[in-house]
PDB file of C-alpha atoms in Angstrom:
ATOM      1  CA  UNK T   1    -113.088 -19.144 -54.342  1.00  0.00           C
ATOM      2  CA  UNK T   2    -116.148 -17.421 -55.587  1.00  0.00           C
ATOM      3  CA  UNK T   3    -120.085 -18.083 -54.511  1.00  0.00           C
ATOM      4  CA  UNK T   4    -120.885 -20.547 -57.325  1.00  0.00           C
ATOM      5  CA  UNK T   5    -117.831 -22.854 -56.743  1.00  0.00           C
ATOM      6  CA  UNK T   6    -118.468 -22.810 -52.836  1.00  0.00           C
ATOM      7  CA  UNK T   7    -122.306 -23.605 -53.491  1.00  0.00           C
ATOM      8  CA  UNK T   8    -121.481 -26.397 -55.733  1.00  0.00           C
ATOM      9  CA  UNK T   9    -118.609 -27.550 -53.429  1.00  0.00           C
ATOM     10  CA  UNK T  10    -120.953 -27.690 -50.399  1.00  0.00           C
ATOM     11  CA  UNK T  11    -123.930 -29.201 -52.810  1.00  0.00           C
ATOM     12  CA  UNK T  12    -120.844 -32.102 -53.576  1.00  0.00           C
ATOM     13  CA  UNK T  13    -120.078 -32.294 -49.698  1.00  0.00           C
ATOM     14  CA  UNK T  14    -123.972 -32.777 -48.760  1.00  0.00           C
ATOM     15  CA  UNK T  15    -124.598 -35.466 -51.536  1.00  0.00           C
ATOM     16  CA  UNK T  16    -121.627 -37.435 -50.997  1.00  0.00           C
ATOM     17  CA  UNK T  17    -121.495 -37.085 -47.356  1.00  0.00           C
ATOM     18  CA  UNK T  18    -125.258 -37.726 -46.703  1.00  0.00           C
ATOM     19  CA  UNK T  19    -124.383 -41.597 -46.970  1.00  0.00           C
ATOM     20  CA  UNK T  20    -122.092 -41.572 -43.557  1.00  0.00           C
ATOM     21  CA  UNK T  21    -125.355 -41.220 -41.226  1.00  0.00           C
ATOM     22  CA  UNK T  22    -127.203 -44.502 -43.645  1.00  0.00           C
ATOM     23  CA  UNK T  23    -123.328 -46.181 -43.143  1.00  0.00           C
ATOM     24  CA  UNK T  24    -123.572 -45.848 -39.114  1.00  0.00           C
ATOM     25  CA  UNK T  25    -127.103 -46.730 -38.639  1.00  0.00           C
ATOM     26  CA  UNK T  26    -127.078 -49.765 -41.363  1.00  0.00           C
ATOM     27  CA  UNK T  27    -123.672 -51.160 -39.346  1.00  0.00           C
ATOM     28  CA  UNK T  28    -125.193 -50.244 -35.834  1.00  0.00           C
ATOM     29  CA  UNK T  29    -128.820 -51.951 -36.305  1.00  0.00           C
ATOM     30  CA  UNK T  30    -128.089 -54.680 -38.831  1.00  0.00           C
ATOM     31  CA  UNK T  31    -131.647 -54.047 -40.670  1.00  0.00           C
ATOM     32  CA  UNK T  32    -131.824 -53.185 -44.264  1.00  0.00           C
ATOM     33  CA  UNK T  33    -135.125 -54.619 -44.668  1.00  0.00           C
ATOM     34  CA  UNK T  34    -136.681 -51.273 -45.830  1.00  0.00           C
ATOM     35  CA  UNK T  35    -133.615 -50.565 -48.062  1.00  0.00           C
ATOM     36  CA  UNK T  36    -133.801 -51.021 -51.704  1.00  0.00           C
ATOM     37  CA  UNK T  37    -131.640 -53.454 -53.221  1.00  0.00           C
ATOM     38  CA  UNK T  38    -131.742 -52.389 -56.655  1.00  0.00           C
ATOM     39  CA  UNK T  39    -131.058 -48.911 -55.353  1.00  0.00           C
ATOM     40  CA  UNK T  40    -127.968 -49.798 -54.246  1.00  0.00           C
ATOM     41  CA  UNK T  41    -126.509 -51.619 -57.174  1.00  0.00           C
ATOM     42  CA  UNK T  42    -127.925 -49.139 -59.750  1.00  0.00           C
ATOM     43  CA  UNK T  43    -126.505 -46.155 -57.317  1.00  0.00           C
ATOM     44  CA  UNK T  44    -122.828 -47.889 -57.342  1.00  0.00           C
ATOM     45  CA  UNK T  45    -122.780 -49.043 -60.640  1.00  0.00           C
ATOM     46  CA  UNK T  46    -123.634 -44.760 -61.455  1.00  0.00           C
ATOM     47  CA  UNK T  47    -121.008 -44.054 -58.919  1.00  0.00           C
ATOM     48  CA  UNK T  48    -117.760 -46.246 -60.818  1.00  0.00           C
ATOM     49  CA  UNK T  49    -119.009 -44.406 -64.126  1.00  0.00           C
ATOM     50  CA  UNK T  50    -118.995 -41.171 -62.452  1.00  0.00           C
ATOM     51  CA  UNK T  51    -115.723 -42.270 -61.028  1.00  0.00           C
ATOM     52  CA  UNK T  52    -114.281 -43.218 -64.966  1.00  0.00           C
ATOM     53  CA  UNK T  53    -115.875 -39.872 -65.925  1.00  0.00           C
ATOM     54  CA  UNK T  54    -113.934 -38.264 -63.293  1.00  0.00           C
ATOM     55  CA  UNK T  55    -110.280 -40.278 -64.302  1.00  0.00           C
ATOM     56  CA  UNK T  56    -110.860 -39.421 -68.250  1.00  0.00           C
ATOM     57  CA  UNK T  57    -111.533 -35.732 -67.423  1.00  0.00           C
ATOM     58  CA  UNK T  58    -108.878 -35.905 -65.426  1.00  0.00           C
ATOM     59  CA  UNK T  59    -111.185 -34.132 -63.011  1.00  0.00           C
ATOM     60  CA  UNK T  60    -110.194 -34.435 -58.903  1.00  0.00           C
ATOM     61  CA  UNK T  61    -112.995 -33.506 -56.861  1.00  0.00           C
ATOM     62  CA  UNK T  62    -115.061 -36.227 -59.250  1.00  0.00           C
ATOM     63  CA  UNK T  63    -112.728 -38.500 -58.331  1.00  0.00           C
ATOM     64  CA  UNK T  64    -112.482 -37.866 -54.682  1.00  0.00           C
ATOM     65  CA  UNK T  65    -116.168 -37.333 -54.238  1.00  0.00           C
ATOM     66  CA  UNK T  66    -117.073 -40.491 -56.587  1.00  0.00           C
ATOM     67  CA  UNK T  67    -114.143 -42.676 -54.277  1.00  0.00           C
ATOM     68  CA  UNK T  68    -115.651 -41.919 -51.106  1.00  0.00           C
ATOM     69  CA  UNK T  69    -119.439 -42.156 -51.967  1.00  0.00           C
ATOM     70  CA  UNK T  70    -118.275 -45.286 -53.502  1.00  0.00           C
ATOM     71  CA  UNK T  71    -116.948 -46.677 -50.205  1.00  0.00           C
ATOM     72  CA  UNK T  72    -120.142 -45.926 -48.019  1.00  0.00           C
ATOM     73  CA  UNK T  73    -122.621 -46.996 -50.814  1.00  0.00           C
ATOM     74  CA  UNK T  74    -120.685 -50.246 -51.010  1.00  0.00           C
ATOM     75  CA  UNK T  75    -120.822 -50.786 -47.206  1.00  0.00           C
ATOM     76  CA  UNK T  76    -124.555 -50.912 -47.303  1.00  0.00           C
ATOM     77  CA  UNK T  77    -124.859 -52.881 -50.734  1.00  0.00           C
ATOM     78  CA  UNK T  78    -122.829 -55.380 -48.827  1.00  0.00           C
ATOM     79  CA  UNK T  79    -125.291 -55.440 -45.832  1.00  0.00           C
ATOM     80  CA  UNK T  80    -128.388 -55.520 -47.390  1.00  0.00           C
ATOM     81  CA  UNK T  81    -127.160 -58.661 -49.708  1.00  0.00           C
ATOM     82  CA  UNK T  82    -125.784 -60.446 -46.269  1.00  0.00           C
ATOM     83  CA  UNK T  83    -129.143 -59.584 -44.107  1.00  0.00           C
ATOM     84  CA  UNK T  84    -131.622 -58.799 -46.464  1.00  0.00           C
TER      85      UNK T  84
ATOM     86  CA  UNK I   1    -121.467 -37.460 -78.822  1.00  0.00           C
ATOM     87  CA  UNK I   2    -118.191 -38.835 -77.687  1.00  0.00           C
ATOM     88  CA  UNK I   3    -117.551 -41.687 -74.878  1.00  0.00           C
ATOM     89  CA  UNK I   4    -116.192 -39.627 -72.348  1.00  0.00           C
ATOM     90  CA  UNK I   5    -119.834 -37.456 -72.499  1.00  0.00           C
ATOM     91  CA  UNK I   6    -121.439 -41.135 -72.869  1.00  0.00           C
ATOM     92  CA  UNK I   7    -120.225 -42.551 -69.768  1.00  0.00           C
ATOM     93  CA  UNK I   8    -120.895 -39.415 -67.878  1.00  0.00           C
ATOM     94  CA  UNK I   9    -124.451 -39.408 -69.215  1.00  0.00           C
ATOM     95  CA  UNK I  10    -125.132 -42.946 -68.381  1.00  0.00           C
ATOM     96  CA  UNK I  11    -123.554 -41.989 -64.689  1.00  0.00           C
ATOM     97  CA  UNK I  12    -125.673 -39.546 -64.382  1.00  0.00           C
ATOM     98  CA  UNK I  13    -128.643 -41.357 -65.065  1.00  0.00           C
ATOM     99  CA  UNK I  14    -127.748 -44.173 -62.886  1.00  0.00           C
ATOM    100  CA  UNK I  15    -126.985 -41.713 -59.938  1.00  0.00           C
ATOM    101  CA  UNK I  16    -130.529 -39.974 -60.505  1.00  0.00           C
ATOM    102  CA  UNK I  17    -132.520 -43.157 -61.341  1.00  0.00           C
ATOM    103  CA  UNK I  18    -130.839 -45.396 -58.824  1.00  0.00           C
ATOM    104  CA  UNK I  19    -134.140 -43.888 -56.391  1.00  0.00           C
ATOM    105  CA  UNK I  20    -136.625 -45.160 -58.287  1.00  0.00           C
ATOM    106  CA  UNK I  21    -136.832 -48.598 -57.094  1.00  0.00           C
ATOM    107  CA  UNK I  22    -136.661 -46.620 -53.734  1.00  0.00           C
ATOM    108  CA  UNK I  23    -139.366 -44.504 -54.159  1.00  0.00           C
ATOM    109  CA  UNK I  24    -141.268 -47.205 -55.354  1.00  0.00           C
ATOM    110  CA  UNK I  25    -140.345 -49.990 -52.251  1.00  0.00           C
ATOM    111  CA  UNK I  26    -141.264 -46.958 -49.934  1.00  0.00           C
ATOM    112  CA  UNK I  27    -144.498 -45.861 -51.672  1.00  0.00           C
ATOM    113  CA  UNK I  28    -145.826 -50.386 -51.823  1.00  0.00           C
ATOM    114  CA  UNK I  29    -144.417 -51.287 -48.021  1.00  0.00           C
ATOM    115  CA  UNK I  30    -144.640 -48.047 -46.479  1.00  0.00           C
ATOM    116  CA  UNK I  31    -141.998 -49.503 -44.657  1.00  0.00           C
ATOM    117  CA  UNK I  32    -138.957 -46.719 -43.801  1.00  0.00           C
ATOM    118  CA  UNK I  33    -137.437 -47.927 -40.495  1.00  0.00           C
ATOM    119  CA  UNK I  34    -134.050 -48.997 -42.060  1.00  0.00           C
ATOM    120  CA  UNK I  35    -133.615 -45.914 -43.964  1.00  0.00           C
ATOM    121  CA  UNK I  36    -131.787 -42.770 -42.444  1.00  0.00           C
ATOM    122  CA  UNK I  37    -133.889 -39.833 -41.482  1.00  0.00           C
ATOM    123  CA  UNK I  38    -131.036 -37.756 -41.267  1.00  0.00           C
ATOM    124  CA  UNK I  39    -128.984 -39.137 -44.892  1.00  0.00           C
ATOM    125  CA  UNK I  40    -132.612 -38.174 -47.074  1.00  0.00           C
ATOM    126  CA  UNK I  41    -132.528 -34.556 -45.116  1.00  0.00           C
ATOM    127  CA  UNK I  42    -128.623 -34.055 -45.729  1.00  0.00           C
ATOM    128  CA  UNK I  43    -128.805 -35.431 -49.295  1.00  0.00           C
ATOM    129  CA  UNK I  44    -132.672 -33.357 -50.252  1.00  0.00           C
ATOM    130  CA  UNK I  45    -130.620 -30.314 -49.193  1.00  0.00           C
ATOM    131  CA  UNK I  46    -127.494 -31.167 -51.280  1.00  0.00           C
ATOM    132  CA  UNK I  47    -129.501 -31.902 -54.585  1.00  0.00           C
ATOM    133  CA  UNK I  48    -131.130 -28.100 -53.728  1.00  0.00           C
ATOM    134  CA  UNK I  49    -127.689 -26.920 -53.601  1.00  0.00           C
ATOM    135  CA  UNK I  50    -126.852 -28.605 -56.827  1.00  0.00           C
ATOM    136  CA  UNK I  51    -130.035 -27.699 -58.543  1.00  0.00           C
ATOM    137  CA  UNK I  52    -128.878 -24.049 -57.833  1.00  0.00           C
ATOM    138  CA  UNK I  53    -125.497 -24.115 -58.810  1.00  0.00           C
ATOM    139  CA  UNK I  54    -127.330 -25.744 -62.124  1.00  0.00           C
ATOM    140  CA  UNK I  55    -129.152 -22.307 -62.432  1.00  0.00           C
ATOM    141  CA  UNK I  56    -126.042 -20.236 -62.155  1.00  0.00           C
ATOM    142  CA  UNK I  57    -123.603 -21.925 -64.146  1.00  0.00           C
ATOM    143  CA  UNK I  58    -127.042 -22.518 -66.793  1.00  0.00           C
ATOM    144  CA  UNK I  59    -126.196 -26.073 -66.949  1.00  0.00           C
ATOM    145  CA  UNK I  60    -129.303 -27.763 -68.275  1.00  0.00           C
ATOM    146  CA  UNK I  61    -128.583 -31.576 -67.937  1.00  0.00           C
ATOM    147  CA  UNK I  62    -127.397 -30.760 -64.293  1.00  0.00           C
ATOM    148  CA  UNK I  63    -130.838 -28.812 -63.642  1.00  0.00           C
ATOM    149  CA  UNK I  64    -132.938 -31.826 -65.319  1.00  0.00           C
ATOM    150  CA  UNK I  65    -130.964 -34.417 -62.957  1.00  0.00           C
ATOM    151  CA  UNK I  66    -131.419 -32.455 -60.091  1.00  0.00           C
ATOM    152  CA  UNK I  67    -135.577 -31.620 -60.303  1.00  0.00           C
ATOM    153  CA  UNK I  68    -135.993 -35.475 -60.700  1.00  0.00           C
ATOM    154  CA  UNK I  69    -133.640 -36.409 -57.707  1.00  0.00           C
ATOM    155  CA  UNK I  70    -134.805 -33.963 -55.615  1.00  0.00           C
ATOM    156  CA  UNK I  71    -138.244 -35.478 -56.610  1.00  0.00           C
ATOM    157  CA  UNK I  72    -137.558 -38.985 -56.055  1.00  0.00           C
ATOM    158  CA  UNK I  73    -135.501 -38.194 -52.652  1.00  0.00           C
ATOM    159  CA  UNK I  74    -138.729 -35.839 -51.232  1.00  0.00           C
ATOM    160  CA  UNK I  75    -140.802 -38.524 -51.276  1.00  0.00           C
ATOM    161  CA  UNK I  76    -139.007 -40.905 -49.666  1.00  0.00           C
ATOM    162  CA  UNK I  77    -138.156 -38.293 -46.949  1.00  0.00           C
ATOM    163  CA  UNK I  78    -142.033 -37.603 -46.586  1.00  0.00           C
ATOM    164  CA  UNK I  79    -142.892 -40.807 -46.206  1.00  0.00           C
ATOM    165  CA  UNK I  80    -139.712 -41.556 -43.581  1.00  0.00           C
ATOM    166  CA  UNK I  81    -141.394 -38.549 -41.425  1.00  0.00           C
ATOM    167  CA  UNK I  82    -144.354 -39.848 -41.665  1.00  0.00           C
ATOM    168  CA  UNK I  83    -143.926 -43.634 -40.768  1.00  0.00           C
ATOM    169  CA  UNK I  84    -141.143 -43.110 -38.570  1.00  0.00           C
TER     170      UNK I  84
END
Protein backbone atom coordinates (compact mmCIF):
# COMPACT_ATOMS: atom_id res chain seq x y z
CA UNK A 1 0.00 0.00 0.00
CA UNK A 2 1.47 3.31 -0.87
CA UNK A 3 1.22 6.86 1.23
CA UNK A 4 -1.83 8.24 -0.61
CA UNK A 5 -4.02 5.08 -0.22
CA UNK A 6 -3.00 4.77 3.59
CA UNK A 7 -3.80 8.63 4.08
CA UNK A 8 -7.08 8.29 2.47
CA UNK A 9 -7.73 4.92 4.24
CA UNK A 10 -7.04 6.48 7.68
CA UNK A 11 -8.99 9.90 6.49
CA UNK A 12 -12.10 7.01 5.76
CA UNK A 13 -11.35 5.34 9.27
CA UNK A 14 -11.46 8.89 11.19
CA UNK A 15 -14.72 10.08 9.40
CA UNK A 16 -16.60 7.02 9.69
CA UNK A 17 -15.37 6.04 12.99
CA UNK A 18 -15.70 9.52 14.65
CA UNK A 19 -19.54 8.63 15.15
CA UNK A 20 -18.76 5.60 17.81
CA UNK A 21 -17.73 8.22 20.69
CA UNK A 22 -21.44 10.50 19.66
CA UNK A 23 -23.08 6.58 19.64
CA UNK A 24 -21.75 5.87 23.40
CA UNK A 25 -22.37 9.16 24.90
CA UNK A 26 -25.98 9.70 23.08
CA UNK A 27 -26.95 5.88 24.52
CA UNK A 28 -25.14 6.55 27.95
CA UNK A 29 -26.79 10.14 28.79
CA UNK A 30 -30.08 9.95 26.92
CA UNK A 31 -29.80 13.86 25.87
CA UNK A 32 -29.85 14.91 22.32
CA UNK A 33 -31.22 18.17 23.08
CA UNK A 34 -28.22 20.05 21.53
CA UNK A 35 -28.18 17.62 18.53
CA UNK A 36 -29.52 18.65 15.26
CA UNK A 37 -32.32 16.85 13.93
CA UNK A 38 -32.13 17.79 10.46
CA UNK A 39 -28.47 16.91 10.66
CA UNK A 40 -29.16 13.62 11.19
CA UNK A 41 -31.69 12.85 8.55
CA UNK A 42 -29.88 14.90 5.85
CA UNK A 43 -26.44 13.03 7.06
CA UNK A 44 -28.25 9.41 6.60
CA UNK A 45 -30.18 10.12 3.77
CA UNK A 46 -26.20 11.26 2.15
CA UNK A 47 -24.99 8.12 3.74
CA UNK A 48 -27.69 5.36 1.73
CA UNK A 49 -26.68 7.41 -1.54
CA UNK A 50 -23.13 7.08 -0.77
CA UNK A 51 -23.96 3.54 0.06
CA UNK A 52 -25.90 3.05 -3.74
CA UNK A 53 -22.84 4.91 -5.09
CA UNK A 54 -20.70 2.44 -3.48
CA UNK A 55 -23.02 -0.92 -4.79
CA UNK A 56 -23.14 0.60 -8.57
CA UNK A 57 -19.34 1.16 -8.55
CA UNK A 58 -19.11 -1.90 -7.26
CA UNK A 59 -16.72 -0.19 -4.88
CA UNK A 60 -16.03 -2.13 -1.18
CA UNK A 61 -14.53 0.13 1.17
CA UNK A 62 -17.69 2.63 0.08
CA UNK A 63 -19.74 0.09 0.96
CA UNK A 64 -18.24 -1.00 4.17
CA UNK A 65 -17.49 2.49 5.33
CA UNK A 66 -21.09 3.84 4.12
CA UNK A 67 -22.74 0.39 6.14
CA UNK A 68 -21.17 1.12 9.28
CA UNK A 69 -21.49 5.00 9.43
CA UNK A 70 -24.94 4.15 8.49
CA UNK A 71 -25.51 2.04 11.62
CA UNK A 72 -24.14 4.65 14.24
CA UNK A 73 -25.78 7.69 12.46
CA UNK A 74 -29.04 5.77 12.63
CA UNK A 75 -28.62 4.99 16.37
CA UNK A 76 -28.64 8.63 17.19
CA UNK A 77 -31.38 9.69 14.52
CA UNK A 78 -33.40 7.20 16.45
CA UNK A 79 -32.64 8.88 19.87
CA UNK A 80 -33.00 12.25 19.15
CA UNK A 81 -36.65 11.53 17.46
CA UNK A 82 -37.58 9.33 20.81
CA UNK A 83 -36.10 12.10 23.42
CA UNK A 84 -35.83 15.09 21.60
CA UNK B 1 -23.49 13.46 -16.49
CA UNK B 2 -24.65 9.98 -15.86
CA UNK B 3 -26.75 8.61 -12.66
CA UNK B 4 -24.17 6.75 -11.11
CA UNK B 5 -21.98 10.38 -10.93
CA UNK B 6 -25.58 11.93 -9.99
CA UNK B 7 -26.23 9.97 -7.01
CA UNK B 8 -22.71 10.26 -5.86
CA UNK B 9 -22.91 14.03 -6.27
CA UNK B 10 -26.11 14.40 -4.45
CA UNK B 11 -24.32 12.02 -1.59
CA UNK B 12 -21.81 14.07 -1.41
CA UNK B 13 -23.63 17.07 -0.90
CA UNK B 14 -25.85 15.61 1.63
CA UNK B 15 -22.77 14.23 3.61
CA UNK B 16 -21.10 17.85 3.49
CA UNK B 17 -24.32 19.90 3.96
CA UNK B 18 -25.93 17.61 6.48
CA UNK B 19 -23.75 20.28 9.17
CA UNK B 20 -25.37 23.11 8.29
CA UNK B 21 -28.40 22.94 10.32
CA UNK B 22 -25.66 22.03 12.94
CA UNK B 23 -23.62 24.81 12.66
CA UNK B 24 -26.47 26.87 12.65
CA UNK B 25 -28.43 25.16 16.04
CA UNK B 26 -24.89 25.58 17.68
CA UNK B 27 -24.15 29.17 16.54
CA UNK B 28 -28.52 30.37 17.84
CA UNK B 29 -28.51 28.08 21.30
CA UNK B 30 -24.98 28.02 22.00
CA UNK B 31 -26.03 24.98 23.45
CA UNK B 32 -23.23 21.90 22.84
CA UNK B 33 -23.63 19.60 25.89
CA UNK B 34 -25.17 16.66 23.88
CA UNK B 35 -22.67 16.77 21.23
CA UNK B 36 -19.31 14.72 21.45
CA UNK B 37 -16.16 16.61 22.12
CA UNK B 38 -14.19 13.84 21.13
CA UNK B 39 -16.49 12.67 17.58
CA UNK B 40 -15.97 16.74 16.15
CA UNK B 41 -11.99 16.28 17.08
CA UNK B 42 -11.79 12.65 15.45
CA UNK B 43 -13.99 13.64 12.49
CA UNK B 44 -12.09 17.67 11.99
CA UNK B 45 -8.95 15.51 11.75
CA UNK B 46 -10.40 12.95 9.26
CA UNK B 47 -11.86 15.66 6.81
CA UNK B 48 -7.91 17.14 7.06
CA UNK B 49 -6.85 13.80 6.07
CA UNK B 50 -9.31 13.71 3.26
CA UNK B 51 -8.74 17.23 2.17
CA UNK B 52 -5.07 16.03 1.66
CA UNK B 53 -5.49 12.98 -0.04
CA UNK B 54 -7.83 15.50 -2.31
CA UNK B 55 -4.51 17.44 -3.02
CA UNK B 56 -2.54 14.41 -4.01
CA UNK B 57 -4.75 12.46 -6.04
CA UNK B 58 -5.86 16.42 -7.57
CA UNK B 59 -9.37 15.54 -7.03
CA UNK B 60 -11.23 18.83 -7.13
CA UNK B 61 -14.87 17.95 -6.04
CA UNK B 62 -13.22 15.95 -3.09
CA UNK B 63 -11.05 19.19 -2.15
CA UNK B 64 -14.31 21.55 -2.49
CA UNK B 65 -16.31 19.00 -0.09
CA UNK B 66 -13.69 18.81 2.22
CA UNK B 67 -12.79 22.93 2.80
CA UNK B 68 -16.61 23.32 3.48
CA UNK B 69 -16.85 20.30 5.97
CA UNK B 70 -13.93 21.00 7.60
CA UNK B 71 -15.52 24.54 7.86
CA UNK B 72 -18.81 23.65 9.08
CA UNK B 73 -17.27 20.86 11.60
CA UNK B 74 -14.53 23.72 13.11
CA UNK B 75 -17.07 25.68 14.23
CA UNK B 76 -19.04 23.49 15.90
CA UNK B 77 -15.87 22.09 17.61
CA UNK B 78 -14.98 25.78 18.70
CA UNK B 79 -17.96 26.44 20.05
CA UNK B 80 -18.15 22.71 21.95
CA UNK B 81 -14.65 23.91 23.63
CA UNK B 82 -15.86 26.81 24.42
CA UNK B 83 -19.32 26.08 26.10
CA UNK B 84 -18.37 22.87 27.38
Amino acid sequence: MNFTTLIGLLGAACTTGSFLPQVIKTLKTGDTKSISLLMYCILDFGVVLWLVYGFIVGDLPLIVANIITFSFVSIVLVVKIRNG
